[in-house]
Amino acid sequence: MEPVRKLSRSIKGKVALVTGAASGMGRATAHVFADEGAKVAVIDLTQDRVDAVVKEIEGAGGEAAGWALDVADGEGIVRVVKEVGERFGGLDILVNNAGLATFHGIGEPGYEDTWTLALDVMLTAHMRFVRAALPMLKKSGEGRIVNVASTEGFGATPGNSPYVAAKHGVIGLTRALAVELGREGVTANCICPGPIRTGITEGIPDEHKEIFAKRRVPLRRYGLPEEVAHVTLSVVLPASSYLNGVAIPVDGGMLVKNA
Ligand code: NAI
């Protein structure tokens, strides 16, 4: 029998870029990656919130640097990705996570502005980050793209069509990237969170959260950002080299529950 190969379960020394990293799942992912020894580029809208997360990570003994960027700014993405590469000497892991709630009824006034915002921030930005980072991801030899979609990438909540369209698009983009970039040694996968306690959901009163979770989620609770971040970590490990083109629900079993 062939000996069982030892594949690396470490991202120590890897360079990771996480968007939307000042809050929620992005922040938890930045922390978990830094705890595992990665150098983390923290990207979010404002410098003060980015700096706060960098400080937290450094305080915990990790290495990070922060950039303020609106991910809807295409030129800004090219600039920041270049600066991240210069600062850390390359880029191995890209996590496209930034997002926001964009509920808007299809017949309501102002719909098209919400549509444009949802698509710009939660789909076009992912594509642009991949294009800007591609030379470095290829050079890495173990390049990893993780796009954060949602359970709204599989189904739909009424009144949420801009978000649903963006998240379905993220899964489609990820599959296309997986097929196209596999030969370059770069994998592309999606994380599809269910209901998670983050900035996006903090406005939902606790009693509503509880009613929803007990009715819809087999684990009967909202998830924590850290619980998603650890799944993202497993996707980017060198040992996860044969995982490509999948959309992984992290939803406490919500999608498989019928009744
Ligand atoms: P969050 O609100 O805690 O974090 C999102 C971060 O993205 C914020 O720090 C925000 O400033 C940043 N952001 C928003 N627009 C940006 C822009 N234009 N440029 C740069 N940064 C921007 O929310 P959460 O939940 O951690 O969101 C992370 C991702 O998870 C999003 O893509 C969201 O759609 C997705 N998601 C969240 C779920 C939940 O229940 N919380 C469920 C499914 C998906």
mmCIF file of C-alpha atoms and ligand atoms in Angstrom:
data_model
loop_
_atom_site.group_PDB
_atom_site.id
_atom_site.type_symbol
_atom_site.label_atom_id
_atom_site.label_comp_id
_atom_site.label_asym_id
_atom_site.label_seq_id
_atom_site.Cartn_x
_atom_site.Cartn_y
_atom_site.Cartn_z
ATOM 1 C CA MET A 1 0.000 0.000 0.000
ATOM 2 C CA GLU A 2 1.113 3.553 -0.667
ATOM 3 C CA PRO A 3 1.855 5.533 2.478
ATOM 4 C CA VAL A 4 -0.786 8.114 3.400
ATOM 5 C CA ARG A 5 0.537 11.497 2.332
ATOM 6 C CA LYS A 6 0.746 14.263 4.898
ATOM 7 C CA LEU A 7 -0.946 17.323 3.391
ATOM 8 C CA SER A 8 -0.434 20.704 5.011
ATOM 9 C CA ARG A 9 -3.110 21.949 7.389
ATOM 10 C CA SER A 10 -1.291 25.239 7.874
ATOM 11 C CA ILE A 11 -1.681 28.667 6.287
ATOM 12 C CA LYS A 12 1.291 30.032 8.246
ATOM 13 C CA GLY A 13 3.079 32.672 6.175
ATOM 14 C CA LYS A 14 0.334 32.829 3.521
ATOM 15 C CA VAL A 15 -1.003 36.236 2.512
ATOM 16 C CA ALA A 16 -4.786 36.614 2.727
ATOM 17 C CA LEU A 17 -7.006 39.512 1.672
ATOM 18 C CA VAL A 18 -10.460 39.742 3.281
ATOM 19 C CA THR A 19 -13.054 42.319 2.202
ATOM 20 C CA GLY A 20 -15.711 43.566 4.586
ATOM 21 C CA ALA A 21 -13.297 42.633 7.360
ATOM 22 C CA ALA A 22 -14.267 45.321 9.881
ATOM 23 C CA SER A 23 -17.348 43.432 11.064
ATOM 24 C CA GLY A 24 -19.145 40.111 11.300
ATOM 25 C CA MET A 25 -17.865 37.160 9.307
ATOM 26 C CA GLY A 26 -15.099 39.150 7.576
ATOM 27 C CA ARG A 27 -13.655 40.243 10.910
ATOM 28 C CA ALA A 28 -13.899 36.720 12.325
ATOM 29 C CA THR A 29 -12.198 35.338 9.206
ATOM 30 C CA ALA A 30 -9.386 37.890 9.436
ATOM 31 C CA HIS A 31 -8.851 36.899 13.086
ATOM 32 C CA VAL A 32 -8.940 33.150 12.458
ATOM 33 C CA PHE A 33 -6.514 33.433 9.527
ATOM 34 C CA ALA A 34 -4.128 35.616 11.561
ATOM 35 C CA ASP A 35 -4.346 33.176 14.500
ATOM 36 C CA GLU A 36 -3.201 30.482 12.063
ATOM 37 C CA GLY A 37 -0.167 32.564 11.083
ATOM 38 C CA ALA A 38 -1.365 34.201 7.856
ATOM 39 C CA LYS A 39 -0.597 37.839 7.050
ATOM 40 C CA VAL A 40 -3.974 39.474 6.607
ATOM 41 C CA ALA A 41 -5.027 42.471 4.519
ATOM 42 C CA VAL A 42 -8.109 43.924 6.191
ATOM 43 C CA ILE A 43 -10.346 45.814 3.747
ATOM 44 C CA ASP A 44 -13.475 47.789 4.609
ATOM 45 C CA LEU A 45 -15.184 51.114 3.987
ATOM 46 C CA THR A 46 -13.585 53.320 6.611
ATOM 47 C CA GLN A 47 -10.054 53.671 7.964
ATOM 48 C CA ASP A 48 -11.054 53.867 11.641
ATOM 49 C CA ARG A 49 -12.949 50.543 11.550
ATOM 50 C CA VAL A 50 -10.186 48.864 9.536
ATOM 51 C CA ASP A 51 -7.534 50.171 11.945
ATOM 52 C CA ALA A 52 -9.523 48.863 14.916
ATOM 53 C CA VAL A 53 -9.471 45.298 13.534
ATOM 54 C CA VAL A 54 -5.773 45.515 12.622
ATOM 55 C CA LYS A 55 -5.096 46.619 16.203
ATOM 56 C CA GLU A 56 -7.129 43.713 17.606
ATOM 57 C CA ILE A 57 -5.216 41.229 15.453
ATOM 58 C CA GLU A 58 -1.836 42.714 16.362
ATOM 59 C CA GLY A 59 -2.877 42.705 20.016
ATOM 60 C CA ALA A 60 -3.490 38.974 19.710
ATOM 61 C CA GLY A 61 0.011 38.471 18.236
ATOM 62 C CA GLY A 62 -1.020 38.344 14.561
ATOM 63 C CA GLU A 63 0.132 40.246 11.475
ATOM 64 C CA ALA A 64 -2.285 42.495 9.571
ATOM 65 C CA ALA A 65 -2.536 45.736 7.637
ATOM 66 C CA GLY A 66 -5.635 47.708 6.736
ATOM 67 C CA TRP A 67 -6.979 49.518 3.682
ATOM 68 C CA ALA A 68 -10.091 51.721 3.499
ATOM 69 C CA LEU A 69 -11.879 50.952 0.244
ATOM 70 C CA ASP A 70 -15.376 50.987 -1.185
ATOM 71 C CA VAL A 71 -15.357 47.731 -3.151
ATOM 72 C CA ALA A 72 -17.676 49.357 -5.704
ATOM 73 C CA ASP A 73 -14.624 51.420 -6.764
ATOM 74 C CA GLY A 74 -12.993 49.439 -9.572
ATOM 75 C CA GLU A 75 -9.837 51.557 -9.790
ATOM 76 C CA GLY A 76 -9.513 51.447 -6.019
ATOM 77 C CA ILE A 77 -9.537 47.642 -6.124
ATOM 78 C CA VAL A 78 -6.621 47.566 -8.584
ATOM 79 C CA ARG A 79 -4.656 50.015 -6.415
ATOM 80 C CA VAL A 80 -5.300 48.220 -3.124
ATOM 81 C CA VAL A 81 -4.531 44.732 -4.471
ATOM 82 C CA LYS A 82 -1.221 46.074 -5.837
ATOM 83 C CA GLU A 83 -0.404 47.675 -2.479
ATOM 84 C CA VAL A 84 -1.250 44.482 -0.600
ATOM 85 C CA GLY A 85 1.097 42.543 -2.892
ATOM 86 C CA GLU A 86 3.884 45.074 -2.328
ATOM 87 C CA ARG A 87 3.357 45.140 1.432
ATOM 88 C CA PHE A 88 3.280 41.369 1.973
ATOM 89 C CA GLY A 89 5.210 40.101 -1.078
ATOM 90 C CA GLY A 90 2.317 38.352 -2.863
ATOM 91 C CA LEU A 91 -1.208 37.089 -2.351
ATOM 92 C CA ASP A 92 -2.339 33.497 -1.794
ATOM 93 C CA ILE A 93 -5.903 33.746 -0.471
ATOM 94 C CA LEU A 94 -8.703 36.064 -1.575
ATOM 95 C CA VAL A 95 -11.944 36.208 0.436
ATOM 96 C CA ASN A 96 -14.653 38.299 -1.247
ATOM 97 C CA ASN A 97 -16.960 38.863 1.708
ATOM 98 C CA ALA A 98 -18.111 42.527 1.786
ATOM 99 C CA GLY A 99 -21.859 42.880 1.573
ATOM 100 C CA LEU A 100 -24.965 44.574 2.871
ATOM 101 C CA ALA A 101 -28.704 44.023 3.141
ATOM 102 C CA THR A 102 -30.534 45.326 0.063
ATOM 103 C CA PHE A 103 -34.228 44.483 0.549
ATOM 104 C CA HIS A 104 -36.350 46.269 -2.080
ATOM 105 C CA GLY A 105 -39.685 45.262 -3.586
ATOM 106 C CA ILE A 106 -39.489 44.895 -7.361
ATOM 107 C CA GLY A 107 -42.296 47.401 -7.972
ATOM 108 C CA GLU A 108 -41.138 50.055 -5.518
ATOM 109 C CA PRO A 109 -39.604 53.391 -6.505
ATOM 110 C CA GLY A 110 -35.801 53.576 -6.449
ATOM 111 C CA TYR A 111 -35.481 49.855 -7.130
ATOM 112 C CA GLU A 112 -32.856 50.229 -9.844
ATOM 113 C CA ASP A 113 -30.493 52.122 -7.524
ATOM 114 C CA THR A 114 -30.685 49.259 -5.012
ATOM 115 C CA TRP A 115 -30.158 46.745 -7.803
ATOM 116 C CA THR A 116 -27.029 48.579 -8.982
ATOM 117 C CA LEU A 117 -25.663 48.814 -5.424
ATOM 118 C CA ALA A 118 -26.270 45.112 -4.724
ATOM 119 C CA LEU A 119 -24.650 43.977 -7.956
ATOM 120 C CA ASP A 120 -21.703 46.409 -7.686
ATOM 121 C CA VAL A 121 -20.802 45.506 -4.091
ATOM 122 C CA MET A 122 -21.733 41.811 -4.001
ATOM 123 C CA LEU A 123 -20.922 40.560 -7.512
ATOM 124 C CA THR A 124 -18.950 42.954 -9.732
ATOM 125 C CA ALA A 125 -16.486 43.609 -6.899
ATOM 126 C CA HIS A 126 -15.794 39.869 -6.565
ATOM 127 C CA MET A 127 -14.965 39.659 -10.280
ATOM 128 C CA ARG A 128 -12.744 42.746 -10.101
ATOM 129 C CA PHE A 129 -10.807 41.480 -7.083
ATOM 130 C CA VAL A 130 -10.203 38.185 -8.845
ATOM 131 C CA ARG A 131 -8.980 39.948 -12.000
ATOM 132 C CA ALA A 132 -6.664 42.235 -10.026
ATOM 133 C CA ALA A 133 -5.305 39.417 -7.856
ATOM 134 C CA LEU A 134 -5.010 36.745 -10.524
ATOM 135 C CA PRO A 135 -1.298 37.117 -11.380
ATOM 136 C CA MET A 136 -0.398 36.767 -7.687
ATOM 137 C CA LEU A 137 -2.867 33.921 -7.070
ATOM 138 C CA LYS A 138 -1.377 32.004 -10.018
ATOM 139 C CA LYS A 139 2.140 32.656 -8.778
ATOM 140 C CA SER A 140 1.206 31.348 -5.328
ATOM 141 C CA GLY A 141 0.899 27.774 -6.572
ATOM 142 C CA GLU A 142 -1.814 27.256 -3.926
ATOM 143 C CA GLY A 143 -4.099 30.173 -4.860
ATOM 144 C CA ARG A 144 -7.480 30.137 -3.156
ATOM 145 C CA ILE A 145 -10.573 32.203 -3.963
ATOM 146 C CA VAL A 146 -13.475 32.126 -1.516
ATOM 147 C CA ASN A 147 -16.585 34.074 -2.467
ATOM 148 C CA VAL A 148 -19.175 34.619 0.219
ATOM 149 C CA ALA A 149 -22.659 34.076 -1.218
ATOM 150 C CA SER A 150 -25.652 33.119 0.939
ATOM 151 C CA THR A 151 -28.455 30.626 1.258
ATOM 152 C CA GLU A 152 -30.147 33.346 -0.841
ATOM 153 C CA GLY A 153 -27.873 32.017 -3.604
ATOM 154 C CA PHE A 154 -29.999 28.838 -3.676
ATOM 155 C CA GLY A 155 -33.499 30.129 -2.884
ATOM 156 C CA ALA A 156 -35.204 33.474 -2.341
ATOM 157 C CA THR A 157 -36.949 35.607 0.259
ATOM 158 C CA PRO A 158 -39.750 37.852 -1.079
ATOM 159 C CA GLY A 159 -38.712 41.504 -1.510
ATOM 160 C CA ASN A 160 -35.029 40.616 -1.724
ATOM 161 C CA SER A 161 -34.480 40.257 -5.472
ATOM 162 C CA PRO A 162 -31.383 42.509 -5.861
ATOM 163 C CA TYR A 163 -29.573 40.529 -3.125
ATOM 164 C CA VAL A 164 -30.853 37.173 -4.379
ATOM 165 C CA ALA A 165 -29.718 37.965 -7.927
ATOM 166 C CA ALA A 166 -26.276 39.043 -6.692
ATOM 167 C CA LYS A 167 -25.845 35.912 -4.552
ATOM 168 C CA HIS A 168 -27.008 33.534 -7.298
ATOM 169 C CA GLY A 169 -24.528 35.386 -9.516
ATOM 170 C CA VAL A 170 -21.728 34.813 -6.999
ATOM 171 C CA ILE A 171 -22.304 31.061 -7.152
ATOM 172 C CA GLY A 172 -22.339 31.172 -10.960
ATOM 173 C CA LEU A 173 -19.181 33.278 -11.094
ATOM 174 C CA THR A 174 -17.446 30.938 -8.657
ATOM 175 C CA ARG A 175 -18.309 27.857 -10.728
ATOM 176 C CA ALA A 176 -17.058 29.556 -13.890
ATOM 177 C CA LEU A 177 -13.812 30.546 -12.139
ATOM 178 C CA ALA A 178 -13.339 27.014 -10.827
ATOM 179 C CA VAL A 179 -13.541 25.640 -14.341
ATOM 180 C CA GLU A 180 -11.339 28.314 -15.871
ATOM 181 C CA LEU A 181 -8.648 28.637 -13.207
ATOM 182 C CA GLY A 182 -8.240 25.012 -12.152
ATOM 183 C CA ARG A 183 -5.431 24.560 -14.662
ATOM 184 C CA GLU A 184 -3.620 27.514 -13.049
ATOM 185 C CA GLY A 185 -3.614 25.777 -9.669
ATOM 186 C CA VAL A 186 -6.147 28.267 -8.289
ATOM 187 C CA THR A 187 -9.330 26.936 -6.639
ATOM 188 C CA ALA A 188 -12.593 28.878 -6.363
ATOM 189 C CA ASN A 189 -15.337 27.992 -3.896
ATOM 190 C CA CYS A 190 -18.344 29.628 -2.264
ATOM 191 C CA ILE A 191 -19.393 29.875 1.341
ATOM 192 C CA CYS A 192 -23.167 30.221 1.701
ATOM 193 C CA PRO A 193 -24.064 31.342 5.215
ATOM 194 C CA GLY A 194 -27.547 30.992 6.636
ATOM 195 C CA PRO A 195 -28.725 33.298 9.445
ATOM 196 C CA ILE A 196 -25.641 34.545 11.309
ATOM 197 C CA ARG A 197 -25.303 37.070 14.157
ATOM 198 C CA THR A 198 -23.459 39.936 12.436
ATOM 199 C CA GLY A 199 -23.866 43.602 11.579
ATOM 200 C CA ILE A 200 -26.350 42.770 8.826
ATOM 201 C CA THR A 201 -28.731 40.976 11.178
ATOM 202 C CA GLU A 202 -28.192 43.008 14.360
ATOM 203 C CA GLY A 203 -31.316 45.110 13.692
ATOM 204 C CA ILE A 204 -33.531 42.016 13.885
ATOM 205 C CA PRO A 205 -34.906 41.787 17.449
ATOM 206 C CA ASP A 206 -33.726 38.726 19.401
ATOM 207 C CA GLU A 207 -37.250 37.348 19.793
ATOM 208 C CA HIS A 208 -37.743 37.440 15.995
ATOM 209 C CA LYS A 209 -34.385 35.734 15.523
ATOM 210 C CA GLU A 210 -35.446 33.018 17.937
ATOM 211 C CA ILE A 211 -38.835 32.441 16.288
ATOM 212 C CA PHE A 212 -37.213 32.220 12.847
ATOM 213 C CA ALA A 213 -34.423 29.905 14.004
ATOM 214 C CA LYS A 214 -36.730 27.519 15.873
ATOM 215 C CA ARG A 215 -39.029 27.258 12.853
ATOM 216 C CA ARG A 216 -36.424 27.030 10.080
ATOM 217 C CA VAL A 217 -33.040 25.911 11.411
ATOM 218 C CA PRO A 218 -32.481 22.333 12.683
ATOM 219 C CA LEU A 219 -29.868 23.675 15.137
ATOM 220 C CA ARG A 220 -32.599 26.093 16.337
ATOM 221 C CA ARG A 221 -30.357 29.167 16.583
ATOM 222 C CA TYR A 222 -28.513 31.773 14.552
ATOM 223 C CA GLY A 223 -24.899 30.931 13.771
ATOM 224 C CA LEU A 224 -21.853 32.821 15.007
ATOM 225 C CA PRO A 225 -19.401 34.558 12.641
ATOM 226 C CA GLU A 226 -16.605 32.356 13.997
ATOM 227 C CA GLU A 227 -18.510 29.211 12.972
ATOM 228 C CA VAL A 228 -18.472 30.429 9.377
ATOM 229 C CA ALA A 229 -14.861 31.640 9.541
ATOM 230 C CA HIS A 230 -13.653 28.159 10.483
ATOM 231 C CA VAL A 231 -15.335 26.639 7.438
ATOM 232 C CA THR A 232 -13.660 29.303 5.292
ATOM 233 C CA LEU A 233 -10.350 28.361 6.913
ATOM 234 C CA SER A 234 -10.812 24.711 5.951
ATOM 235 C CA VAL A 235 -11.519 25.699 2.344
ATOM 236 C CA VAL A 236 -8.264 27.678 2.023
ATOM 237 C CA LEU A 237 -5.925 25.100 3.608
ATOM 238 C CA PRO A 238 -3.218 23.716 1.303
ATOM 239 C CA ALA A 239 -4.704 20.276 2.078
ATOM 240 C CA SER A 240 -8.030 21.331 0.513
ATOM 241 C CA SER A 241 -6.366 21.257 -2.903
ATOM 242 C CA TYR A 242 -9.032 19.070 -4.565
ATOM 243 C CA LEU A 243 -12.021 21.155 -3.434
ATOM 244 C CA ASN A 244 -13.080 23.306 -6.377
ATOM 245 C CA GLY A 245 -16.299 24.878 -7.664
ATOM 246 C CA VAL A 246 -18.521 24.046 -4.701
ATOM 247 C CA ALA A 247 -21.032 26.203 -2.819
ATOM 248 C CA ILE A 248 -20.987 25.165 0.827
ATOM 249 C CA PRO A 249 -24.019 26.043 2.960
ATOM 250 C CA VAL A 250 -23.091 26.982 6.541
ATOM 251 C CA ASP A 251 -26.634 27.290 7.801
ATOM 252 C CA GLY A 252 -27.247 24.909 10.690
ATOM 253 C CA GLY A 253 -29.064 22.607 8.247
ATOM 254 C CA MET A 254 -31.644 25.208 7.160
ATOM 255 C CA LEU A 255 -31.560 24.320 3.457
ATOM 256 C CA VAL A 256 -32.269 20.626 4.004
ATOM 257 C CA LYS A 257 -35.225 21.137 6.355
ATOM 258 C CA ASN A 258 -38.655 20.723 4.777
ATOM 259 C CA ALA A 259 -40.914 20.684 7.809
HETATM 260 P P1 NAI B 1 -21.543 42.762 8.505
HETATM 261 O O1 NAI B 1 -22.402 43.932 8.245
HETATM 262 O O2 NAI B 1 -21.213 42.422 9.908
HETATM 263 O O3 NAI B 1 -20.195 42.881 7.686
HETATM 264 C C1 NAI B 1 -20.175 43.309 6.352
HETATM 265 C C2 NAI B 1 -19.013 44.273 6.152
HETATM 266 O O4 NAI B 1 -18.966 44.636 4.756
HETATM 267 C C3 NAI B 1 -19.199 45.587 6.951
HETATM 268 O O5 NAI B 1 -18.071 45.841 7.755
HETATM 269 C C4 NAI B 1 -19.380 46.641 5.875
HETATM 270 O O6 NAI B 1 -18.825 47.894 6.202
HETATM 271 C C5 NAI B 1 -18.643 46.005 4.706
HETATM 272 N N1 NAI B 1 -19.068 46.600 3.447
HETATM 273 C C6 NAI B 1 -20.336 46.825 3.025
HETATM 274 N N2 NAI B 1 -20.314 47.458 1.845
HETATM 275 C C7 NAI B 1 -19.007 47.643 1.526
HETATM 276 C C8 NAI B 1 -18.350 48.270 0.439
HETATM 277 N N3 NAI B 1 -19.041 48.855 -0.558
HETATM 278 N N4 NAI B 1 -17.001 48.288 0.419
HETATM 279 C C9 NAI B 1 -16.297 47.727 1.429
HETATM 280 N N5 NAI B 1 -16.867 47.113 2.490
HETATM 281 C C10 NAI B 1 -18.207 47.095 2.538
HETATM 282 O O7 NAI B 1 -22.300 41.542 7.809
HETATM 283 P P2 NAI B 1 -21.913 40.006 7.559
HETATM 284 O O8 NAI B 1 -23.137 39.252 7.786
HETATM 285 O O9 NAI B 1 -20.669 39.609 8.244
HETATM 286 O O10 NAI B 1 -21.669 40.031 5.983
HETATM 287 C C11 NAI B 1 -20.617 39.359 5.338
HETATM 288 C C12 NAI B 1 -21.127 38.667 4.094
HETATM 289 O O11 NAI B 1 -21.970 37.594 4.470
HETATM 290 C C13 NAI B 1 -21.968 39.541 3.164
HETATM 291 O O12 NAI B 1 -21.595 39.317 1.824
HETATM 292 C C14 NAI B 1 -23.381 39.072 3.410
HETATM 293 O O13 NAI B 1 -24.212 39.277 2.287
HETATM 294 C C15 NAI B 1 -23.140 37.615 3.678
HETATM 295 N N6 NAI B 1 -24.210 36.907 4.379
HETATM 296 C C16 NAI B 1 -24.613 37.257 5.643
HETATM 297 C C17 NAI B 1 -25.582 36.532 6.285
HETATM 298 C C18 NAI B 1 -26.005 36.830 7.697
HETATM 299 O O14 NAI B 1 -27.000 36.261 8.164
HETATM 300 N N7 NAI B 1 -25.326 37.667 8.431
HETATM 301 C C19 NAI B 1 -26.261 35.419 5.621
HETATM 302 C C20 NAI B 1 -25.758 35.126 4.308
HETATM 303 C C21 NAI B 1 -24.779 35.853 3.720
#
